[in-house]
Structure formats: structure tokens, C-alpha cells
CSV table of C-alpha atoms in Angstrom, one decimal:
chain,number,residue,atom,x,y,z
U,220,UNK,CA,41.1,8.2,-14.1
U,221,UNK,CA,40.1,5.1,-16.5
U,222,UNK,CA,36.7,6.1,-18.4
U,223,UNK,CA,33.6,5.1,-17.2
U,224,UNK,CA,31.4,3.1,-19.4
U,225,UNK,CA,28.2,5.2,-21.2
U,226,UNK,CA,25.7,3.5,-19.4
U,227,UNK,CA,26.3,3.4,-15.3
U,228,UNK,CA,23.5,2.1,-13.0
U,229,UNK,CA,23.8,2.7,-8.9
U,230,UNK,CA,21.7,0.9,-6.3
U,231,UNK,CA,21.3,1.5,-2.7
U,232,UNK,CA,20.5,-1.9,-0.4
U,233,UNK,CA,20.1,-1.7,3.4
U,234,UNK,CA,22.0,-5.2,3.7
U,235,UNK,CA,23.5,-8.0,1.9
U,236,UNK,CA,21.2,-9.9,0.5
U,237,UNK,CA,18.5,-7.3,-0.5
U,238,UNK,CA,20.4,-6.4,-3.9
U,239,UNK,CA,20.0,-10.1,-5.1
U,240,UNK,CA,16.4,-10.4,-4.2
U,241,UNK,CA,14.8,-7.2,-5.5
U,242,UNK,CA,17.5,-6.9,-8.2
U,243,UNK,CA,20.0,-10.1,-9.7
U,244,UNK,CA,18.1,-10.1,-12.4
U,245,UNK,CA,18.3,-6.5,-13.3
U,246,UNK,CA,22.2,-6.4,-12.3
U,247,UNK,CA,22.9,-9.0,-14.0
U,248,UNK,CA,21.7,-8.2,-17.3
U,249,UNK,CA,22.7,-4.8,-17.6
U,250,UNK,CA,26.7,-6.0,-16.3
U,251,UNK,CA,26.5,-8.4,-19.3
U,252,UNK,CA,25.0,-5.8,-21.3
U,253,UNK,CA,28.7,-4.1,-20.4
U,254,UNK,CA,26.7,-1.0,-18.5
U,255,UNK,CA,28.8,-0.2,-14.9
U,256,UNK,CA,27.0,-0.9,-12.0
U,257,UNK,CA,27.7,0.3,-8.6
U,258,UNK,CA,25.9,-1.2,-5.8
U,259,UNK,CA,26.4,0.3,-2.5
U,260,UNK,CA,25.3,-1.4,0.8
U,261,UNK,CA,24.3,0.5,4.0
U,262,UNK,CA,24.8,-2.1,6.9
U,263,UNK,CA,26.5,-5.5,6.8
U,264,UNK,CA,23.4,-7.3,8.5
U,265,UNK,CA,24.8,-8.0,11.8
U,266,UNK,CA,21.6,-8.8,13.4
U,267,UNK,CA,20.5,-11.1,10.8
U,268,UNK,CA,18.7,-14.3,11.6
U,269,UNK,CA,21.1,-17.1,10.4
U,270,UNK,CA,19.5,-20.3,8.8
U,271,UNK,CA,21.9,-22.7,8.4
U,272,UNK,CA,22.7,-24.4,12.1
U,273,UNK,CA,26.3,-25.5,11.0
U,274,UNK,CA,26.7,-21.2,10.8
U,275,UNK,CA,24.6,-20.6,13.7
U,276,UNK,CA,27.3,-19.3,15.9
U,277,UNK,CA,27.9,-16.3,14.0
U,278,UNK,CA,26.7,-13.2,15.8
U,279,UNK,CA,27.3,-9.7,15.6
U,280,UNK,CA,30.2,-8.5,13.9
U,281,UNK,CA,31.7,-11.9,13.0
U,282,UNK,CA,28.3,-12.7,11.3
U,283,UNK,CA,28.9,-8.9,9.3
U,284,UNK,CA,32.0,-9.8,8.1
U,285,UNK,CA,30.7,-13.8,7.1
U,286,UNK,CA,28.0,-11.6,4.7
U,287,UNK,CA,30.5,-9.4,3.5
U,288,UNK,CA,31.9,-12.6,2.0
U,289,UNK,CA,29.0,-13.6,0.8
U,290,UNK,CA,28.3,-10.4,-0.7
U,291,UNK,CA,31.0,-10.9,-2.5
U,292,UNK,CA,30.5,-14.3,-4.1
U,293,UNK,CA,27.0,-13.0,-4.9
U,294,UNK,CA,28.6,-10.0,-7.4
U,295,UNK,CA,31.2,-12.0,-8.6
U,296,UNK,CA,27.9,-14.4,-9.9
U,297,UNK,CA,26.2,-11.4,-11.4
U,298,UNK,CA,29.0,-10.4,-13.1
U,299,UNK,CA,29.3,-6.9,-10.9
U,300,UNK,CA,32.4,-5.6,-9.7
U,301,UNK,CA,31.6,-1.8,-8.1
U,302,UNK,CA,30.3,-3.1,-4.7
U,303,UNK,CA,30.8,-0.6,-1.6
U,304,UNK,CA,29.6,-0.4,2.5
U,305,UNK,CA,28.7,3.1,2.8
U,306,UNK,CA,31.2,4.9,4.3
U,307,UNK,CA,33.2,2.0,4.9
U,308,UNK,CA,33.2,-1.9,6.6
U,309,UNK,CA,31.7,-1.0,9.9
U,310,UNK,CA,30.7,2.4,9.4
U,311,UNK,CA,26.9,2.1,9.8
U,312,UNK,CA,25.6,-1.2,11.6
U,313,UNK,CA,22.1,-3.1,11.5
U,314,UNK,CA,19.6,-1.5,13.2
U,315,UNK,CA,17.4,-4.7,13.6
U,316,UNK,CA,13.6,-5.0,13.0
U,317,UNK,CA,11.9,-2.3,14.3
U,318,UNK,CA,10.9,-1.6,17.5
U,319,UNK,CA,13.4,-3.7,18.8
U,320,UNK,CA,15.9,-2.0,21.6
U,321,UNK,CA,18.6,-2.5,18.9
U,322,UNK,CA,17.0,0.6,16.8
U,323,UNK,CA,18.6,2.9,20.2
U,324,UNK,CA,21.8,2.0,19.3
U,325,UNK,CA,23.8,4.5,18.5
U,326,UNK,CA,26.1,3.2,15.9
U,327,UNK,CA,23.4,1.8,14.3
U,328,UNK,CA,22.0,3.0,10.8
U,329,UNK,CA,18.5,4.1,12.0
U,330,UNK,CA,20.3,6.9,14.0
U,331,UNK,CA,22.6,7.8,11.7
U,332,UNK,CA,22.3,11.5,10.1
U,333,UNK,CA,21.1,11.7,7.0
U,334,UNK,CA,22.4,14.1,5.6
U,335,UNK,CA,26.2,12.5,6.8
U,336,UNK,CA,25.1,9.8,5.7
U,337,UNK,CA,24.5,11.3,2.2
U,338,UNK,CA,27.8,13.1,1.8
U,339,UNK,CA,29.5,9.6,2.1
U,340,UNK,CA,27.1,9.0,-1.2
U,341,UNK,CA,27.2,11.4,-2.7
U,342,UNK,CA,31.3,11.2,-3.2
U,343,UNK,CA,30.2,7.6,-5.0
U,344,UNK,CA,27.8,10.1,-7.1
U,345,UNK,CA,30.0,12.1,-8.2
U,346,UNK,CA,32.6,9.6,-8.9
U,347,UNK,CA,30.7,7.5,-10.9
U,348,UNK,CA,28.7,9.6,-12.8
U,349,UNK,CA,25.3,7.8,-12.6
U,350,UNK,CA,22.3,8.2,-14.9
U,351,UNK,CA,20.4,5.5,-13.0
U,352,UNK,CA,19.7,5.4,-9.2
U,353,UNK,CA,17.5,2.2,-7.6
U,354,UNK,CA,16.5,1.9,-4.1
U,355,UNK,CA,13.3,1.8,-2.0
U,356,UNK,CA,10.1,3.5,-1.3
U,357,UNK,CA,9.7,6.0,1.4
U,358,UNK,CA,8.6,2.7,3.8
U,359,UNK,CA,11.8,0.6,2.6
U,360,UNK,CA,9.5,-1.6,1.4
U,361,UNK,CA,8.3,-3.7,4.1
U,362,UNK,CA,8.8,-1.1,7.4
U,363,UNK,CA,12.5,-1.8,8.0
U,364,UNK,CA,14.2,0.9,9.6
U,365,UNK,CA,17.5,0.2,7.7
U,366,UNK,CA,15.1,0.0,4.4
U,367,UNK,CA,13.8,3.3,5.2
U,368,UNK,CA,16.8,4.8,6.7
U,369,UNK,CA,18.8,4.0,2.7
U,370,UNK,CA,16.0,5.3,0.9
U,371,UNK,CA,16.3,8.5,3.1
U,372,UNK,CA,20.3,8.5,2.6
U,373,UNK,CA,19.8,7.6,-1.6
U,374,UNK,CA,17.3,10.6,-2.1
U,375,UNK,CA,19.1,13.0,0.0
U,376,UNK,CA,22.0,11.9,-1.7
U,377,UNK,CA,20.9,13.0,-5.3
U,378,UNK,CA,19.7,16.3,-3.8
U,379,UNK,CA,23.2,17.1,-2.8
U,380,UNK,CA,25.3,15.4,-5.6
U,381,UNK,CA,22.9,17.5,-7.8
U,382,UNK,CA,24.0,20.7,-6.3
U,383,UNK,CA,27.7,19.9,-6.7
U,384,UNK,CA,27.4,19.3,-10.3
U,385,UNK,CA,25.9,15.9,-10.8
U,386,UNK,CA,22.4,15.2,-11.5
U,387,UNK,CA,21.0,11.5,-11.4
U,388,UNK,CA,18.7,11.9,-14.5
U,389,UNK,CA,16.9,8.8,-13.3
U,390,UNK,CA,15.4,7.9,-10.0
U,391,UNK,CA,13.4,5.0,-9.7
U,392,UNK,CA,11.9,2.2,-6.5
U,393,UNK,CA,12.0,-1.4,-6.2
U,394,UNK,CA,8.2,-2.2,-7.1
U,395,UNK,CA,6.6,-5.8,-7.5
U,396,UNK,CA,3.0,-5.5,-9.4
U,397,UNK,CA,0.1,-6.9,-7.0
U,398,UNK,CA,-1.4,-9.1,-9.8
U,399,UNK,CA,2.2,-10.3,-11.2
U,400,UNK,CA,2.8,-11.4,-7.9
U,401,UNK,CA,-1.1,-12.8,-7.1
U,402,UNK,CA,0.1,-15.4,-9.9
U,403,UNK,CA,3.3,-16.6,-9.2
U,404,UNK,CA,2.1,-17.4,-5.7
U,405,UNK,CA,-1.1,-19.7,-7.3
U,406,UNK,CA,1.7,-21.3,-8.8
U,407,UNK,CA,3.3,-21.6,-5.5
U,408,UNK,CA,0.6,-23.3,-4.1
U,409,UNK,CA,0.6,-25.7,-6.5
U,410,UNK,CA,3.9,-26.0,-6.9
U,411,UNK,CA,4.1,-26.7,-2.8
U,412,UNK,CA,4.6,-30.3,-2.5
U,413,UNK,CA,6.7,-31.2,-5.0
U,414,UNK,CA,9.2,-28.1,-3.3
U,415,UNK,CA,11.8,-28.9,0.0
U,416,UNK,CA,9.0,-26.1,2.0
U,417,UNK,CA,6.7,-26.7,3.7
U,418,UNK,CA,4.6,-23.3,4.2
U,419,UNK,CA,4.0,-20.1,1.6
U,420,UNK,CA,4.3,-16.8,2.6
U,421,UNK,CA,1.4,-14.4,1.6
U,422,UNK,CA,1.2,-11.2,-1.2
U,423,UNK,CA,1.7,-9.2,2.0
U,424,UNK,CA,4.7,-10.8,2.6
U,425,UNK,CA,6.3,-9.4,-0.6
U,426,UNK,CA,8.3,-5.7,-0.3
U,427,UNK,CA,6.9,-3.0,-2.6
U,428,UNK,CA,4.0,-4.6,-3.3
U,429,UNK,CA,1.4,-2.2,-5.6
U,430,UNK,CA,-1.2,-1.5,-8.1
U,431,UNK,CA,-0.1,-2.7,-11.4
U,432,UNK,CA,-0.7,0.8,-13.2
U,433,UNK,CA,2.0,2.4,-10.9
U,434,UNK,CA,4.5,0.1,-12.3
U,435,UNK,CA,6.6,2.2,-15.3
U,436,UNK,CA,9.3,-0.2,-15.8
U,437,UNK,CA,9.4,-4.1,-16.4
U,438,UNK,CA,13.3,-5.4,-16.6
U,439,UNK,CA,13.0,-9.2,-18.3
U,440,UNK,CA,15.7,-10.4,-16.7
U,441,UNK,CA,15.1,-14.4,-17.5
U,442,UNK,CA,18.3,-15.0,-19.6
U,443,UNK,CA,20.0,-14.3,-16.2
U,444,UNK,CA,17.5,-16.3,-14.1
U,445,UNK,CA,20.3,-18.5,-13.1
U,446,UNK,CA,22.1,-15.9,-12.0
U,447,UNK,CA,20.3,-14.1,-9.6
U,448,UNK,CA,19.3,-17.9,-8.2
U,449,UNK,CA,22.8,-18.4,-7.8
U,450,UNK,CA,23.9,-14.6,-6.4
U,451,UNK,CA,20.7,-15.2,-3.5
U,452,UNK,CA,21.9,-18.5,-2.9
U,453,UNK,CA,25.3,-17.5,-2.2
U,454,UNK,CA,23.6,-15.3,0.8
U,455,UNK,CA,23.8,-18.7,2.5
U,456,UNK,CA,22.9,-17.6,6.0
U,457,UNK,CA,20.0,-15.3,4.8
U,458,UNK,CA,18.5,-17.6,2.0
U,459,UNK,CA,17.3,-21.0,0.9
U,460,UNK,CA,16.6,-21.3,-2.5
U,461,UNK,CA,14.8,-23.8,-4.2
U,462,UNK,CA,14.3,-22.3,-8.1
U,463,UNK,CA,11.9,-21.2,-8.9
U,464,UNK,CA,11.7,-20.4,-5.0
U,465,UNK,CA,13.1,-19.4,-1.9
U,466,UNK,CA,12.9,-18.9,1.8
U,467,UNK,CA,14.2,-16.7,4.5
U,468,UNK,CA,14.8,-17.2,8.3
U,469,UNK,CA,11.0,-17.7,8.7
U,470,UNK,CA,11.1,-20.7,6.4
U,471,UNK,CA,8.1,-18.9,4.0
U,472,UNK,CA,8.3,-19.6,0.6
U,473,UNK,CA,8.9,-16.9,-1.5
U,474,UNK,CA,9.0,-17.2,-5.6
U,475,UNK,CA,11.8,-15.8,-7.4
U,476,UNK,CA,11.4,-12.8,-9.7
U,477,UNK,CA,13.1,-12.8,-12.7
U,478,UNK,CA,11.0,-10.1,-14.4
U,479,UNK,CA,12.3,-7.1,-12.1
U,480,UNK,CA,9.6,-4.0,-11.6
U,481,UNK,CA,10.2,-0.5,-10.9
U,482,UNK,CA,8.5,2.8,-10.2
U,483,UNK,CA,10.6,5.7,-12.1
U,484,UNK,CA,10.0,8.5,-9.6
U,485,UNK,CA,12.3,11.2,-10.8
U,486,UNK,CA,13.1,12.1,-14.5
U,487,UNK,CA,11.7,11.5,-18.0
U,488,UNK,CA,9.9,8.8,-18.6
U,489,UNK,CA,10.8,6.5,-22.0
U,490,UNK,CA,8.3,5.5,-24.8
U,491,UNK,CA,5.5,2.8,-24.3
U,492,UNK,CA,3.4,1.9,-21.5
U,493,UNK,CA,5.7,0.2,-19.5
U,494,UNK,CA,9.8,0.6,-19.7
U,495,UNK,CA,11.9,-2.0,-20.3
U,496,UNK,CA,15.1,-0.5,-20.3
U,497,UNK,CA,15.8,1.8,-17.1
U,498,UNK,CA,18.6,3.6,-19.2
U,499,UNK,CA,15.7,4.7,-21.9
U,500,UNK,CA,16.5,8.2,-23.2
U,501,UNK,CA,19.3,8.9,-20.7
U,502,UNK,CA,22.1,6.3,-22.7
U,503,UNK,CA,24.0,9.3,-24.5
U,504,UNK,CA,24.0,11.3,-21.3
U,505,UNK,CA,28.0,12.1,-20.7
């Protein structure tokens, strides 16, 4: 078995696209940084709105396996090479916004078992050894059943790889500060006109949105702003990007974080009000 760097970070994203958004920046860094990272996605996004119309013919699973592809040229731009579909391509589908009919399917992720689910994390877990876990709040975020369904799978996961012999020293959730966010979209709204969009989306349009104080972790991730532009923009059907902003299928625009937040919800916290290095007091763990 080759030897696993010493510092070895794992996320958990509902779809492709999601990892760049909440976390290029992060990923990006800490691959240069020569740290391993393993991102594991839960659903290929089948029931994703596509933008683009030249792609607008892709449906179902031919538009799953167009975002696998882009899911790969996004890592490839981050510099990641540890990128997995839970269980395996085609193992868990989209489960679509919810409240939509598509939740009832039964192959999708929303009715998967969680704790099946896990196990087919957990193996990841315990392969790779991580001392860093990222993935969403209890309300994914923004409501998505898929959201919610991988934060489910992620936390159940480190409660079973820690009983067969790996602990995840370090839990933490996708955050974004209410006032950090308050700013960059003033900016937005000046920055409107001169931009290819036409409309802003709202604060309340942002996932993980919260007080400032609950933030423990800032990740300055603007050496590698290009990056993450690059990774989300290789999500072609997903995203529109414009640096310093973007849009999804409901043509809001969005800025681009390249300061990444984070709530650290299990294990010890580092020194200083605010951590800017998730790995912080964990980096000589074995």
C-alpha cells in the first residue's frame, strides 16, 4: 500500500459541482500544500437544470455521466486526484429539489439507508486515514434532500469508521459568515452592470449562511482564486461564471468565495479566534 501523505483532508458533496463552490479554494490550496484530499460525491446530479442550450438535451443518466466528466476536469484544475461516487457510478441517484415526486424514487439518494450508505464510507475512512472531514449542516445547507441526506451518510460515517479503529479527529460544516457575505453582495450590486447578469441573488440565497461568531475557521484561499474560478466553470451545465461571480440555472448572481468558512463541530479546536488551518493540532496525527 503506497503511504499516505501526513496531512489527508475528506469532503462529502451531494453532486458535482457543490465541492467547487463551497470549497475550490480550500482544495486547492491544501493539494498544492501536498496534503491528500479525497473528495467523495453522493449523486451524479441527474436531475440538474442544464444552462447551456447547445447541452440542453442531456437528461437523466446521460446528463450524470456529462458531470462526471466535468467533475473530472474540475479536480484535475484543483490539483486533486482522490475523487469517488459513493458506492460507485450509479449507485445513489439525484433525488431532485424537494418535494418534488422525484424524492419517491427509490433509487434515489433521499431513500437510501443511511447507515448502508455509511458502510460504503466508511471503507473510504478507513482507507484513507483522514484527520479532516468537511460536509454540510444538518439542513445541507439550503434544504436539499441530497444536501441533507450526505451530511446524514458523512456523520454516521465517522460514528462507524470510529468504532472499527478510525477516528476523524476533525469534523467541521461548510459555513459562510452573514456579514462577510452582506459585503461582497454591496459589491455585487455595484459591480452589476459592468457584469454579463442581469439580476443578484439575495444573502438568503447563499448555503450555510450564519452569525459570524459561529464561524471557527477562515481558509484564505486567494492564491488559488483562479483555480476554484476555473474548477466551477468547468461545471459547464451547472455554472456561469463571471469572476469575481457566478450564476446558476436561475441566472442569480452569486459572488465567488475565495476566503472559505467553516464551523469545526467535532474535535479540538486550534489557537486564536478564528482557524486558519483546518489541519491545526491534528498534522502529526499517524
Amino acid at each position: 500500500m503506497t503511504e499516505l501523505p501526513s496531512r489527508r483532508l475528506l469532503l462529502v458533496h451531494a453532486h458535482p459541482d457543490d465541492e467547487s463552490i463551497n470549497n475550490g479554494a480550500t482544495m486547492a490550496r491544501y493539494a498544492a500544500e501536498g496534503a491528500h484530499i479525497t473528495l467523495v460525491t453522493c449523486t451524479l446530479g441527474e436531475r440538474g437544470e442544464v444552462i447551456p442550450p447547445e447541452l440542453a438535451h442531456l437528461t437523466g443518466a446521460a446528463l450524470g455521466q456529462h458531470r462526471r466528466s466535468e467533475l473530472s476536469a474540475a479536480m484535475a484544475g484543483l490539483g486533486v486526484q482522490d475523487f469517488r461516487l459513493l458506492g460507485g457510478a450509479g449507485r445513489y441517484s439525484d433525488s431532485g429539489m424537494m418535494g418534488l415526486p422525484d424524492n419517491d424514487d427509490p433509487a434515489c439518494f433521499w431513500q437510501a439507508d443511511v447507515d448502508e450508505a455509511a458502510a460504503h464510507l466508511v471503507e473510504v475512512i478507513l482507507e484513507v486515514r483522514p484527520q479532516v472531514l468537511v460536509t454540510y449542516d444538518d439542513n445541507g445547507g439550503y434544504g436539499h434532500p441530497d444536501h441533507i441526506q450526505a451530511h446524514r451518510v458523512a456523520m454516521r460515517a465517522a460514528e462507524l469508521a470510529a468504532e472499527s479503529g478510525w477516528t476523524i479527529p476533525k469534523v467541521y460544516w461548510n459555513r459562510v459568515p452573514r456579514p462577510v457575505v452582506e459585503d461582497a453582495f454591496a459589491r455585487l450590486r455595484d459591480d452589476l452592470p459592468g457584469t454579463p447578469f442581469t439580476k443578484a441573488a439575495s444573502v438568503d440565497d447563499v448555503p450555510g449562511v450564519v452569525a459570524g461568531e459561529r464561524i471557527t475557521a477562515a481558509i484564505d484561499g486567494t492564491a488559488h482564486a483562479a483555480a476554484k474560478a476555473a474548477a466551477m466553470r468547468a461545471h459547464a451545465t451547472q455554472i456561469t461564471v463571471a469572476e469575481p461571480y457566478f450564476v446558476l440555472s436561475n441566472e442569480l448572481a452569486q459572488p465567488i468565495l475565495t476566503t472559505e468558512y467553516y464551523e469545526l463541530v467535532r474535535g479540538e479546536r486550534g489557537p486564536g479566534e478564528r482557524e486558519t488551518d483546518l489541519f491545526a493540532g491534528v498534522e502529526e496525527a499517524s
